[in-house]
Amino acid sequence: MALVNVSGLRKSFGKTDVLKGVDFQVERGEVISIIGPSGSGKTTMLRCVNLLERPTGGRIEVDSRVLCEEQANGSMTFADKAAIREAREHIGMVFQRFNLFPHMTAVENVIEAPIAVKNVPKPEATARAHELLEAVGLGHKGDSYPMQLSGGQQQRVAIARALAMDPTLMLFDEVTSAVDPELAGEILLVMKRLAEQGMTMLVVTHEMGFAAEVADRVLFIDHGRIVEQGPAADVLQNPSHERTKAFLHAVLDRAPMEAEVEEAAEGLVDDLLVRPERIGGDDDGS
Ligand SMILES: Nc1ncnc2c1ncn2[C@@H]1O[C@H](COP(=O)(O)OP(=O)(O)OP(=O)(O)O)[C@@H](O)[C@H]1O
Ligand SMILES: [Mg+2]
């Protein structure tokens, strides 16, 4: 049984239909990259998975827990508060904007939730925090406050903080887009390692290199609908929809010129596979 089962997911804000019936599954250990234009509904979709947004229709099940379900009469039923809280404990999320607590050191940020939510004793939580910071290449930054860290380092602390809850699923929403491009690589490398360790991950990203190299499947969303999904190589190298082709060319800063589309699509994957080399570089931006 898939870890995440989403079917018929709809979300409206007032009269704006943002998600118009989205279906997808995520198997355990699978890494899925979600790509699509700005405003297509990627963040909304991700936030629905842990009910940070309340869907207006459809069904979401995570790790055999039904979080919400549309009834035959169209009304929505939601899991009770305790069940939602429990489900969220197993879902780690890292956002685009660094959302560390500014008045806490890296270690204090990482131990906060395990102590507050899971009653982990402080010495144990602290030891684990040091391990996790080590794992994201920040073993020496435990006592630093967020403002003393680069954007890339802050995001890696945010990843360590999410991992401290031992999640079964990690959600990433454009975690590299607010950092300097040269710092994106160190975040992507951490995410790649996490993927290799078998973490189930849903990754909204503009980093096509990451999608090509790390994702098992790529899901292209446009105007609140999944236009296509499939193995990363298929969607990125050989997209079946014009919309996907146009998007892929746009993100690679190529003008989608009709006559060249076919030829360029062939060259595309070479570009995609060259770019990930950036993430193999030095792990520590400090
Ligand atoms: N809280 C909200 N209230 C009203 N409209 C919203 C809200 N959140 C999102 N929207 C609208 O929903 C649409 C999809 O937004 P969403 O943030 O999911 O897009 P996105 O694909 O993540 O875009 P980006 O790539 O720019 O992050 C947009 O038109 C946005 O304005
Ligand atoms: Mg977004």
PDB file of C-alpha atoms and ligand atoms in Angstrom:
ATOM      1  CA  MET A   1       0.000   0.000   0.000  1.00  0.00           C
ATOM      2  CA  ALA A   2       1.310   3.430  -0.974  1.00  0.00           C
ATOM      3  CA  LEU A   3       2.435   5.713   1.862  1.00  0.00           C
ATOM      4  CA  VAL A   4       0.491   8.646   0.411  1.00  0.00           C
ATOM      5  CA  ASN A   5      -2.803   8.255  -1.431  1.00  0.00           C
ATOM      6  CA  VAL A   6      -4.401  11.384  -2.805  1.00  0.00           C
ATOM      7  CA  SER A   7      -7.491  11.222  -4.948  1.00  0.00           C
ATOM      8  CA  GLY A   8      -9.811  13.812  -6.402  1.00  0.00           C
ATOM      9  CA  LEU A   9      -8.113  16.522  -4.351  1.00  0.00           C
ATOM     10  CA  ARG A  10      -9.704  19.931  -4.818  1.00  0.00           C
ATOM     11  CA  LYS A  11      -8.996  23.202  -3.089  1.00  0.00           C
ATOM     12  CA  SER A  12     -10.661  26.543  -3.617  1.00  0.00           C
ATOM     13  CA  PHE A  13      -9.901  29.866  -2.003  1.00  0.00           C
ATOM     14  CA  GLY A  14     -13.238  31.651  -2.204  1.00  0.00           C
ATOM     15  CA  LYS A  15     -14.185  31.534  -5.850  1.00  0.00           C
ATOM     16  CA  THR A  16     -10.698  30.623  -7.026  1.00  0.00           C
ATOM     17  CA  ASP A  17     -10.349  26.947  -7.839  1.00  0.00           C
ATOM     18  CA  VAL A  18      -6.686  26.252  -7.201  1.00  0.00           C
ATOM     19  CA  LEU A  19      -6.636  22.448  -7.249  1.00  0.00           C
ATOM     20  CA  LYS A  20      -9.128  20.931  -9.638  1.00  0.00           C
ATOM     21  CA  GLY A  21      -8.985  17.210  -8.948  1.00  0.00           C
ATOM     22  CA  VAL A  22      -5.516  15.861  -8.286  1.00  0.00           C
ATOM     23  CA  ASP A  23      -4.673  12.164  -8.012  1.00  0.00           C
ATOM     24  CA  PHE A  24      -1.342  10.704  -7.044  1.00  0.00           C
ATOM     25  CA  GLN A  25       0.295   8.081  -4.892  1.00  0.00           C
ATOM     26  CA  VAL A  26       3.685   8.001  -3.254  1.00  0.00           C
ATOM     27  CA  GLU A  27       5.212   4.631  -2.493  1.00  0.00           C
ATOM     28  CA  ARG A  28       7.443   4.158   0.534  1.00  0.00           C
ATOM     29  CA  GLY A  29      10.995   5.195  -0.268  1.00  0.00           C
ATOM     30  CA  GLU A  30       9.945   7.028  -3.385  1.00  0.00           C
ATOM     31  CA  VAL A  31      11.148  10.519  -4.271  1.00  0.00           C
ATOM     32  CA  ILE A  32       8.708  12.595  -6.294  1.00  0.00           C
ATOM     33  CA  SER A  33       9.561  15.962  -7.759  1.00  0.00           C
ATOM     34  CA  ILE A  34       6.662  18.302  -8.372  1.00  0.00           C
ATOM     35  CA  ILE A  35       7.305  20.852 -11.066  1.00  0.00           C
ATOM     36  CA  GLY A  36       5.112  23.462 -12.677  1.00  0.00           C
ATOM     37  CA  PRO A  37       4.690  27.169 -13.305  1.00  0.00           C
ATOM     38  CA  SER A  38       4.243  29.753 -10.578  1.00  0.00           C
ATOM     39  CA  GLY A  39       0.680  29.761  -9.296  1.00  0.00           C
ATOM     40  CA  SER A  40      -0.105  26.281 -10.621  1.00  0.00           C
ATOM     41  CA  GLY A  41      -0.928  24.992  -7.128  1.00  0.00           C
ATOM     42  CA  LYS A  42       2.268  23.188  -6.053  1.00  0.00           C
ATOM     43  CA  THR A  43       2.501  24.732  -2.584  1.00  0.00           C
ATOM     44  CA  THR A  44      -1.218  24.349  -2.017  1.00  0.00           C
ATOM     45  CA  MET A  45      -0.999  20.673  -2.942  1.00  0.00           C
ATOM     46  CA  LEU A  46       1.939  20.070  -0.614  1.00  0.00           C
ATOM     47  CA  ARG A  47       0.214  21.897   2.244  1.00  0.00           C
ATOM     48  CA  CYS A  48      -2.923  19.816   1.734  1.00  0.00           C
ATOM     49  CA  VAL A  49      -0.934  16.617   2.323  1.00  0.00           C
ATOM     50  CA  ASN A  50      -0.529  17.503   6.010  1.00  0.00           C
ATOM     51  CA  LEU A  51      -3.756  19.513   6.148  1.00  0.00           C
ATOM     52  CA  LEU A  52      -2.051  22.863   6.567  1.00  0.00           C
ATOM     53  CA  GLU A  53      -4.642  23.689   3.930  1.00  0.00           C
ATOM     54  CA  ARG A  54      -8.067  22.137   4.297  1.00  0.00           C
ATOM     55  CA  PRO A  55      -9.119  20.582   0.998  1.00  0.00           C
ATOM     56  CA  THR A  56     -12.536  21.379  -0.432  1.00  0.00           C
ATOM     57  CA  GLY A  57     -12.873  17.988  -2.044  1.00  0.00           C
ATOM     58  CA  GLY A  58     -11.291  14.582  -2.422  1.00  0.00           C
ATOM     59  CA  ARG A  59      -9.487  12.211  -0.123  1.00  0.00           C
ATOM     60  CA  ILE A  60      -6.058  12.151   1.475  1.00  0.00           C
ATOM     61  CA  GLU A  61      -4.552   9.171   3.205  1.00  0.00           C
ATOM     62  CA  VAL A  62      -1.054   9.139   4.678  1.00  0.00           C
ATOM     63  CA  ASP A  63       0.447   6.018   6.222  1.00  0.00           C
ATOM     64  CA  SER A  64      -2.951   4.315   6.442  1.00  0.00           C
ATOM     65  CA  ARG A  65      -4.491   7.308   8.220  1.00  0.00           C
ATOM     66  CA  VAL A  66      -7.387   8.943   6.411  1.00  0.00           C
ATOM     67  CA  LEU A  67      -6.895  12.667   6.959  1.00  0.00           C
ATOM     68  CA  CYS A  68      -9.896  13.815   5.000  1.00  0.00           C
ATOM     69  CA  GLU A  69     -12.538  12.295   2.836  1.00  0.00           C
ATOM     70  CA  GLU A  70     -15.302  13.641   0.660  1.00  0.00           C
ATOM     71  CA  GLN A  71     -18.694  12.117   1.362  1.00  0.00           C
ATOM     72  CA  ALA A  72     -21.226  11.042  -1.233  1.00  0.00           C
ATOM     73  CA  ASN A  73     -23.168  14.279  -0.645  1.00  0.00           C
ATOM     74  CA  GLY A  74     -20.049  16.370  -1.334  1.00  0.00           C
ATOM     75  CA  SER A  75     -19.367  17.384   2.260  1.00  0.00           C
ATOM     76  CA  MET A  76     -15.904  16.861   3.740  1.00  0.00           C
ATOM     77  CA  THR A  77     -15.068  14.900   6.837  1.00  0.00           C
ATOM     78  CA  PHE A  78     -11.730  15.496   8.538  1.00  0.00           C
ATOM     79  CA  ALA A  79      -9.822  13.383  10.995  1.00  0.00           C
ATOM     80  CA  ASP A  80     -10.120  14.729  14.532  1.00  0.00           C
ATOM     81  CA  LYS A  81      -7.537  17.163  15.897  1.00  0.00           C
ATOM     82  CA  ALA A  82      -5.573  14.531  17.793  1.00  0.00           C
ATOM     83  CA  ALA A  83      -5.337  12.288  14.740  1.00  0.00           C
ATOM     84  CA  ILE A  84      -4.205  15.179  12.557  1.00  0.00           C
ATOM     85  CA  ARG A  85      -1.615  16.201  15.129  1.00  0.00           C
ATOM     86  CA  GLU A  86      -0.373  12.636  15.308  1.00  0.00           C
ATOM     87  CA  ALA A  87      -0.176  12.340  11.521  1.00  0.00           C
ATOM     88  CA  ARG A  88       1.776  15.603  11.315  1.00  0.00           C
ATOM     89  CA  GLU A  89       4.350  14.320  13.766  1.00  0.00           C
ATOM     90  CA  HIS A  90       5.356  11.876  11.081  1.00  0.00           C
ATOM     91  CA  ILE A  91       5.429  14.407   8.255  1.00  0.00           C
ATOM     92  CA  GLY A  92       8.431  16.726   8.126  1.00  0.00           C
ATOM     93  CA  MET A  93       8.155  19.902   6.138  1.00  0.00           C
ATOM     94  CA  VAL A  94      10.778  22.375   4.977  1.00  0.00           C
ATOM     95  CA  PHE A  95       9.641  25.630   3.437  1.00  0.00           C
ATOM     96  CA  GLN A  96      11.035  28.108   0.964  1.00  0.00           C
ATOM     97  CA  ARG A  97      11.604  30.770   3.608  1.00  0.00           C
ATOM     98  CA  PHE A  98      13.829  29.799   6.463  1.00  0.00           C
ATOM     99  CA  ASN A  99      11.530  29.286   9.374  1.00  0.00           C
ATOM    100  CA  LEU A 100      13.940  28.675  12.211  1.00  0.00           C
ATOM    101  CA  PHE A 101      13.266  30.239  15.573  1.00  0.00           C
ATOM    102  CA  PRO A 102      15.578  33.285  15.492  1.00  0.00           C
ATOM    103  CA  HIS A 103      16.174  33.377  19.241  1.00  0.00           C
ATOM    104  CA  MET A 104      17.342  29.758  19.397  1.00  0.00           C
ATOM    105  CA  THR A 105      20.666  28.233  18.369  1.00  0.00           C
ATOM    106  CA  ALA A 106      20.822  25.523  15.730  1.00  0.00           C
ATOM    107  CA  VAL A 107      20.810  22.810  18.408  1.00  0.00           C
ATOM    108  CA  GLU A 108      17.937  24.469  20.292  1.00  0.00           C
ATOM    109  CA  ASN A 109      15.930  24.644  17.067  1.00  0.00           C
ATOM    110  CA  VAL A 110      16.488  20.947  16.426  1.00  0.00           C
ATOM    111  CA  ILE A 111      15.634  19.722  19.953  1.00  0.00           C
ATOM    112  CA  GLU A 112      12.547  21.886  20.397  1.00  0.00           C
ATOM    113  CA  ALA A 113       9.903  19.630  18.832  1.00  0.00           C
ATOM    114  CA  PRO A 114      11.194  16.265  20.110  1.00  0.00           C
ATOM    115  CA  ILE A 115      11.191  17.664  23.665  1.00  0.00           C
ATOM    116  CA  ALA A 116       7.906  19.591  23.415  1.00  0.00           C
ATOM    117  CA  VAL A 117       5.918  17.099  21.354  1.00  0.00           C
ATOM    118  CA  LYS A 118       7.476  13.708  22.061  1.00  0.00           C
ATOM    119  CA  ASN A 119       8.776  14.277  25.597  1.00  0.00           C
ATOM    120  CA  VAL A 120      12.253  13.145  24.601  1.00  0.00           C
ATOM    121  CA  PRO A 121      14.650  13.854  27.520  1.00  0.00           C
ATOM    122  CA  LYS A 122      16.863  16.860  26.792  1.00  0.00           C
ATOM    123  CA  PRO A 123      20.237  15.049  26.886  1.00  0.00           C
ATOM    124  CA  GLU A 124      18.961  12.447  24.419  1.00  0.00           C
ATOM    125  CA  ALA A 125      17.427  15.074  22.134  1.00  0.00           C
ATOM    126  CA  THR A 126      20.645  17.084  22.249  1.00  0.00           C
ATOM    127  CA  ALA A 127      22.819  14.099  21.352  1.00  0.00           C
ATOM    128  CA  ARG A 128      20.540  13.317  18.422  1.00  0.00           C
ATOM    129  CA  ALA A 129      20.587  16.983  17.335  1.00  0.00           C
ATOM    130  CA  HIS A 130      24.379  16.909  17.175  1.00  0.00           C
ATOM    131  CA  GLU A 131      24.225  13.751  15.049  1.00  0.00           C
ATOM    132  CA  LEU A 132      21.697  15.308  12.702  1.00  0.00           C
ATOM    133  CA  LEU A 133      23.633  18.564  12.374  1.00  0.00           C
ATOM    134  CA  GLU A 134      26.738  16.498  11.660  1.00  0.00           C
ATOM    135  CA  ALA A 135      24.803  14.628   8.979  1.00  0.00           C
ATOM    136  CA  VAL A 136      23.849  17.870   7.222  1.00  0.00           C
ATOM    137  CA  GLY A 137      27.429  19.130   7.389  1.00  0.00           C
ATOM    138  CA  LEU A 138      26.890  21.532  10.290  1.00  0.00           C
ATOM    139  CA  GLY A 139      28.446  19.669  13.186  1.00  0.00           C
ATOM    140  CA  HIS A 140      30.470  22.779  14.042  1.00  0.00           C
ATOM    141  CA  LYS A 141      27.511  25.210  13.946  1.00  0.00           C
ATOM    142  CA  GLY A 142      25.360  23.846  16.749  1.00  0.00           C
ATOM    143  CA  ASP A 143      25.744  26.948  18.899  1.00  0.00           C
ATOM    144  CA  SER A 144      25.136  29.438  16.086  1.00  0.00           C
ATOM    145  CA  TYR A 145      21.970  31.483  15.877  1.00  0.00           C
ATOM    146  CA  PRO A 146      20.103  31.576  12.554  1.00  0.00           C
ATOM    147  CA  MET A 147      21.277  35.119  11.785  1.00  0.00           C
ATOM    148  CA  GLN A 148      24.879  33.891  12.053  1.00  0.00           C
ATOM    149  CA  LEU A 149      24.255  31.260   9.374  1.00  0.00           C
ATOM    150  CA  SER A 150      24.024  31.520   5.604  1.00  0.00           C
ATOM    151  CA  GLY A 151      20.710  30.800   3.927  1.00  0.00           C
ATOM    152  CA  GLY A 152      22.015  27.418   2.825  1.00  0.00           C
ATOM    153  CA  GLN A 153      23.120  26.576   6.351  1.00  0.00           C
ATOM    154  CA  GLN A 154      19.778  27.699   7.784  1.00  0.00           C
ATOM    155  CA  GLN A 155      17.937  25.441   5.389  1.00  0.00           C
ATOM    156  CA  ARG A 156      20.123  22.513   6.403  1.00  0.00           C
ATOM    157  CA  VAL A 157      19.307  23.222  10.059  1.00  0.00           C
ATOM    158  CA  ALA A 158      15.638  23.277   9.036  1.00  0.00           C
ATOM    159  CA  ILE A 159      16.085  19.845   7.426  1.00  0.00           C
ATOM    160  CA  ALA A 160      17.832  18.529  10.558  1.00  0.00           C
ATOM    161  CA  ARG A 161      14.994  19.937  12.653  1.00  0.00           C
ATOM    162  CA  ALA A 162      12.393  18.126  10.559  1.00  0.00           C
ATOM    163  CA  LEU A 163      14.388  14.882  10.703  1.00  0.00           C
ATOM    164  CA  ALA A 164      14.588  15.088  14.491  1.00  0.00           C
ATOM    165  CA  MET A 165      10.956  13.971  14.612  1.00  0.00           C
ATOM    166  CA  ASP A 166      11.816  10.769  12.707  1.00  0.00           C
ATOM    167  CA  PRO A 167       9.339  11.479   9.923  1.00  0.00           C
ATOM    168  CA  THR A 168       8.100   8.805   7.543  1.00  0.00           C
ATOM    169  CA  LEU A 169       7.503  11.463   4.887  1.00  0.00           C
ATOM    170  CA  MET A 170       9.348  14.681   4.074  1.00  0.00           C
ATOM    171  CA  LEU A 171       7.792  17.573   2.181  1.00  0.00           C
ATOM    172  CA  PHE A 172      10.089  20.157   0.612  1.00  0.00           C
ATOM    173  CA  ASP A 173       8.723  23.354  -0.910  1.00  0.00           C
ATOM    174  CA  GLU A 174      11.299  25.102  -3.090  1.00  0.00           C
ATOM    175  CA  VAL A 175      13.827  24.983  -0.299  1.00  0.00           C
ATOM    176  CA  THR A 176      16.637  26.293  -2.501  1.00  0.00           C
ATOM    177  CA  SER A 177      14.845  29.180  -4.148  1.00  0.00           C
ATOM    178  CA  ALA A 178      15.520  31.815  -1.484  1.00  0.00           C
ATOM    179  CA  VAL A 179      19.256  31.117  -1.181  1.00  0.00           C
ATOM    180  CA  ASP A 180      22.146  32.215  -3.355  1.00  0.00           C
ATOM    181  CA  PRO A 181      22.539  29.769  -6.230  1.00  0.00           C
ATOM    182  CA  GLU A 182      25.961  28.654  -5.023  1.00  0.00           C
ATOM    183  CA  LEU A 183      24.418  27.631  -1.696  1.00  0.00           C
ATOM    184  CA  ALA A 184      21.653  25.604  -3.322  1.00  0.00           C
ATOM    185  CA  GLY A 185      24.078  22.772  -4.024  1.00  0.00           C
ATOM    186  CA  GLU A 186      24.795  22.080  -0.375  1.00  0.00           C
ATOM    187  CA  ILE A 187      21.070  21.781   0.382  1.00  0.00           C
ATOM    188  CA  LEU A 188      20.466  19.559  -2.644  1.00  0.00           C
ATOM    189  CA  LEU A 189      23.337  17.310  -1.619  1.00  0.00           C
ATOM    190  CA  VAL A 190      21.753  16.778   1.799  1.00  0.00           C
ATOM    191  CA  MET A 191      18.427  15.997   0.124  1.00  0.00           C
ATOM    192  CA  LYS A 192      20.112  13.590  -2.264  1.00  0.00           C
ATOM    193  CA  ARG A 193      21.716  11.719   0.641  1.00  0.00           C
ATOM    194  CA  LEU A 194      18.380  11.565   2.399  1.00  0.00           C
ATOM    195  CA  ALA A 195      16.827  10.081  -0.725  1.00  0.00           C
ATOM    196  CA  GLU A 196      19.608   7.505  -0.946  1.00  0.00           C
ATOM    197  CA  GLN A 197      18.887   6.519   2.646  1.00  0.00           C
ATOM    198  CA  GLY A 198      15.354   5.642   1.595  1.00  0.00           C
ATOM    199  CA  MET A 199      13.379   8.631   2.856  1.00  0.00           C
ATOM    200  CA  THR A 200      10.025   9.128   1.152  1.00  0.00           C
ATOM    201  CA  MET A 201      10.072  12.633  -0.249  1.00  0.00           C
ATOM    202  CA  LEU A 202       7.739  15.002  -2.064  1.00  0.00           C
ATOM    203  CA  VAL A 203       9.877  17.773  -3.471  1.00  0.00           C
ATOM    204  CA  VAL A 204       8.508  20.913  -5.109  1.00  0.00           C
ATOM    205  CA  THR A 205      11.491  22.250  -7.001  1.00  0.00           C
ATOM    206  CA  HIS A 206      12.743  24.362  -9.844  1.00  0.00           C
ATOM    207  CA  GLU A 207      15.993  22.422  -9.776  1.00  0.00           C
ATOM    208  CA  MET A 208      15.601  20.275 -12.857  1.00  0.00           C
ATOM    209  CA  GLY A 209      19.003  18.726 -12.231  1.00  0.00           C
ATOM    210  CA  PHE A 210      17.779  17.403  -8.891  1.00  0.00           C
ATOM    211  CA  ALA A 211      14.572  16.133 -10.477  1.00  0.00           C
ATOM    212  CA  ALA A 212      16.526  14.378 -13.224  1.00  0.00           C
ATOM    213  CA  GLU A 213      19.105  12.828 -10.963  1.00  0.00           C
ATOM    214  CA  VAL A 214      17.306  12.072  -7.707  1.00  0.00           C
ATOM    215  CA  ALA A 215      13.556  11.818  -8.317  1.00  0.00           C
ATOM    216  CA  ASP A 216      11.999   8.472  -9.142  1.00  0.00           C
ATOM    217  CA  ARG A 217       9.002  10.213 -10.617  1.00  0.00           C
ATOM    218  CA  VAL A 218       8.227  13.708 -11.779  1.00  0.00           C
ATOM    219  CA  LEU A 219       4.793  15.226 -11.605  1.00  0.00           C
ATOM    220  CA  PHE A 220       4.049  18.268 -13.752  1.00  0.00           C
ATOM    221  CA  ILE A 221       1.204  20.425 -12.523  1.00  0.00           C
ATOM    222  CA  ASP A 222      -0.402  23.309 -14.369  1.00  0.00           C
ATOM    223  CA  HIS A 223      -3.520  25.325 -13.509  1.00  0.00           C
ATOM    224  CA  GLY A 224      -4.380  23.010 -10.626  1.00  0.00           C
ATOM    225  CA  ARG A 225      -4.214  19.787 -12.577  1.00  0.00           C
ATOM    226  CA  ILE A 226      -1.553  17.146 -12.995  1.00  0.00           C
ATOM    227  CA  VAL A 227      -0.782  17.371 -16.691  1.00  0.00           C
ATOM    228  CA  GLU A 228       1.582  14.434 -16.656  1.00  0.00           C
ATOM    229  CA  GLN A 229       3.442  12.221 -14.257  1.00  0.00           C
ATOM    230  CA  GLY A 230       5.843   9.396 -14.741  1.00  0.00           C
ATOM    231  CA  PRO A 231       9.440   8.267 -14.371  1.00  0.00           C
ATOM    232  CA  ALA A 232      11.730  11.309 -14.216  1.00  0.00           C
ATOM    233  CA  ALA A 233      13.527  10.307 -17.399  1.00  0.00           C
ATOM    234  CA  ASP A 234      10.258  10.092 -19.360  1.00  0.00           C
ATOM    235  CA  VAL A 235       8.724  13.345 -18.189  1.00  0.00           C
ATOM    236  CA  LEU A 236      11.925  15.359 -18.473  1.00  0.00           C
ATOM    237  CA  GLN A 237      13.397  13.823 -21.625  1.00  0.00           C
ATOM    238  CA  ASN A 238      10.323  12.911 -23.515  1.00  0.00           C
ATOM    239  CA  PRO A 239       7.330  14.852 -22.227  1.00  0.00           C
ATOM    240  CA  SER A 240       4.119  13.951 -23.988  1.00  0.00           C
ATOM    241  CA  HIS A 241       2.372  17.290 -23.520  1.00  0.00           C
ATOM    242  CA  GLU A 242       3.236  20.534 -25.262  1.00  0.00           C
ATOM    243  CA  ARG A 243       2.639  22.383 -22.002  1.00  0.00           C
ATOM    244  CA  THR A 244       5.315  20.312 -20.265  1.00  0.00           C
ATOM    245  CA  LYS A 245       7.758  20.844 -23.118  1.00  0.00           C
ATOM    246  CA  ALA A 246       7.185  24.580 -23.059  1.00  0.00           C
ATOM    247  CA  PHE A 247       7.659  24.681 -19.301  1.00  0.00           C
ATOM    248  CA  LEU A 248      10.871  22.675 -19.387  1.00  0.00           C
ATOM    249  CA  HIS A 249      12.296  24.970 -22.020  1.00  0.00           C
ATOM    250  CA  ALA A 250      11.255  28.038 -20.084  1.00  0.00           C
ATOM    251  CA  VAL A 251      12.953  26.899 -16.882  1.00  0.00           C
ATOM    252  CA  LEU A 252      16.115  26.178 -18.797  1.00  0.00           C
ATOM    253  CA  ASP A 253      15.941  29.717 -20.205  1.00  0.00           C
ATOM    254  CA  ARG A 254      15.302  28.543 -23.685  1.00  0.00           C
ATOM    255  CA  ALA A 255      12.757  30.174 -25.889  1.00  0.00           C
ATOM    256  CA  PRO A 256      10.339  27.489 -27.000  1.00  0.00           C
ATOM    257  CA  MET A 257      10.822  27.861 -30.742  1.00  0.00           C
ATOM    258  CA  GLU A 258       8.452  25.622 -32.627  1.00  0.00           C
ATOM    259  CA  ALA A 259      10.875  24.280 -35.199  1.00  0.00           C
ATOM    260  CA  GLU A 260      13.447  23.493 -32.575  1.00  0.00           C
ATOM    261  CA  VAL A 261      11.259  21.871 -29.967  1.00  0.00           C
ATOM    262  CA  GLU A 262      11.925  18.318 -31.055  1.00  0.00           C
ATOM    263  CA  GLU A 263      15.656  18.711 -31.434  1.00  0.00           C
ATOM    264  CA  ALA A 264      16.045  20.769 -28.290  1.00  0.00           C
ATOM    265  CA  ALA A 265      14.122  18.204 -26.275  1.00  0.00           C
ATOM    266  CA  GLU A 266      16.773  15.664 -27.139  1.00  0.00           C
ATOM    267  CA  GLY A 267      19.537  17.949 -25.942  1.00  0.00           C
ATOM    268  CA  LEU A 268      17.568  18.771 -22.838  1.00  0.00           C
ATOM    269  CA  VAL A 269      18.498  15.737 -20.840  1.00  0.00           C
ATOM    270  CA  ASP A 270      22.184  16.326 -21.409  1.00  0.00           C
ATOM    271  CA  ASP A 271      21.792  19.746 -19.833  1.00  0.00           C
ATOM    272  CA  LEU A 272      19.809  18.262 -16.990  1.00  0.00           C
ATOM    273  CA  LEU A 273      22.398  15.651 -16.298  1.00  0.00           C
ATOM    274  CA  VAL A 274      25.288  18.075 -16.448  1.00  0.00           C
ATOM    275  CA  ARG A 275      23.854  20.524 -13.946  1.00  0.00           C
ATOM    276  CA  PRO A 276      23.635  18.144 -10.960  1.00  0.00           C
ATOM    277  CA  GLU A 277      27.428  18.054 -10.836  1.00  0.00           C
ATOM    278  CA  ARG A 278      27.189  21.304  -8.953  1.00  0.00           C
ATOM    279  CA  ILE A 279      25.723  19.429  -6.029  1.00  0.00           C
ATOM    280  CA  GLY A 280      28.655  17.073  -5.788  1.00  0.00           C
ATOM    281  CA  GLY A 281      30.944  19.889  -4.650  1.00  0.00           C
ATOM    282  CA  ASP A 282      32.191  20.962  -1.290  1.00  0.00           C
ATOM    283  CA  ASP A 283      29.613  20.261   1.346  1.00  0.00           C
ATOM    284  CA  ASP A 284      30.218  23.206   3.584  1.00  0.00           C
ATOM    285  CA  GLY A 285      29.599  26.731   2.433  1.00  0.00           C
ATOM    286  CA  SER A 286      31.191  28.348   5.457  1.00  0.00           C
TER     287      SER A 286
HETATM  288  N1  LIG B   1      -4.379  31.544   1.164  1.00  0.00           N
HETATM  289  C1  LIG B   1      -4.716  31.820  -0.095  1.00  0.00           C
HETATM  290  N2  LIG B   1      -5.766  32.624  -0.376  1.00  0.00           N
HETATM  291  C2  LIG B   1      -6.142  32.880  -1.631  1.00  0.00           C
HETATM  292  N3  LIG B   1      -5.495  32.412  -2.730  1.00  0.00           N
HETATM  293  C3  LIG B   1      -4.432  31.629  -2.522  1.00  0.00           C
HETATM  294  C4  LIG B   1      -3.976  31.295  -1.204  1.00  0.00           C
HETATM  295  N4  LIG B   1      -2.896  30.494  -1.318  1.00  0.00           N
HETATM  296  C5  LIG B   1      -2.690  30.350  -2.643  1.00  0.00           C
HETATM  297  N5  LIG B   1      -3.601  31.015  -3.365  1.00  0.00           N
HETATM  298  C6  LIG B   1      -3.681  31.062  -4.828  1.00  0.00           C
HETATM  299  O1  LIG B   1      -3.626  29.739  -5.304  1.00  0.00           O
HETATM  300  C7  LIG B   1      -2.885  29.666  -6.502  1.00  0.00           C
HETATM  301  C8  LIG B   1      -1.795  28.625  -6.358  1.00  0.00           C
HETATM  302  O2  LIG B   1      -0.884  29.044  -5.390  1.00  0.00           O
HETATM  303  P1  LIG B   1       0.339  28.157  -4.974  1.00  0.00           P
HETATM  304  O3  LIG B   1       1.081  28.926  -3.939  1.00  0.00           O
HETATM  305  O4  LIG B   1      -0.125  26.802  -4.607  1.00  0.00           O
HETATM  306  O5  LIG B   1       1.167  28.088  -6.321  1.00  0.00           O
HETATM  307  P2  LIG B   1       2.614  27.525  -6.594  1.00  0.00           P
HETATM  308  O6  LIG B   1       2.499  26.565  -7.717  1.00  0.00           O
HETATM  309  O7  LIG B   1       3.220  27.037  -5.327  1.00  0.00           O
HETATM  310  O8  LIG B   1       3.400  28.823  -7.114  1.00  0.00           O
HETATM  311  P3  LIG B   1       4.934  29.270  -6.886  1.00  0.00           P
HETATM  312  O9  LIG B   1       5.742  28.473  -7.867  1.00  0.00           O
HETATM  313  O10 LIG B   1       4.925  30.718  -7.217  1.00  0.00           O
HETATM  314  O11 LIG B   1       5.298  28.998  -5.470  1.00  0.00           O
HETATM  315  C9  LIG B   1      -2.372  31.063  -6.771  1.00  0.00           C
HETATM  316  O12 LIG B   1      -3.204  31.665  -7.720  1.00  0.00           O
HETATM  317  C10 LIG B   1      -2.492  31.744  -5.445  1.00  0.00           C
HETATM  318  O13 LIG B   1      -2.703  33.116  -5.594  1.00  0.00           O
HETATM  319 MG    MG B   2       4.833  27.615  -4.181  1.00  0.00          MG
END
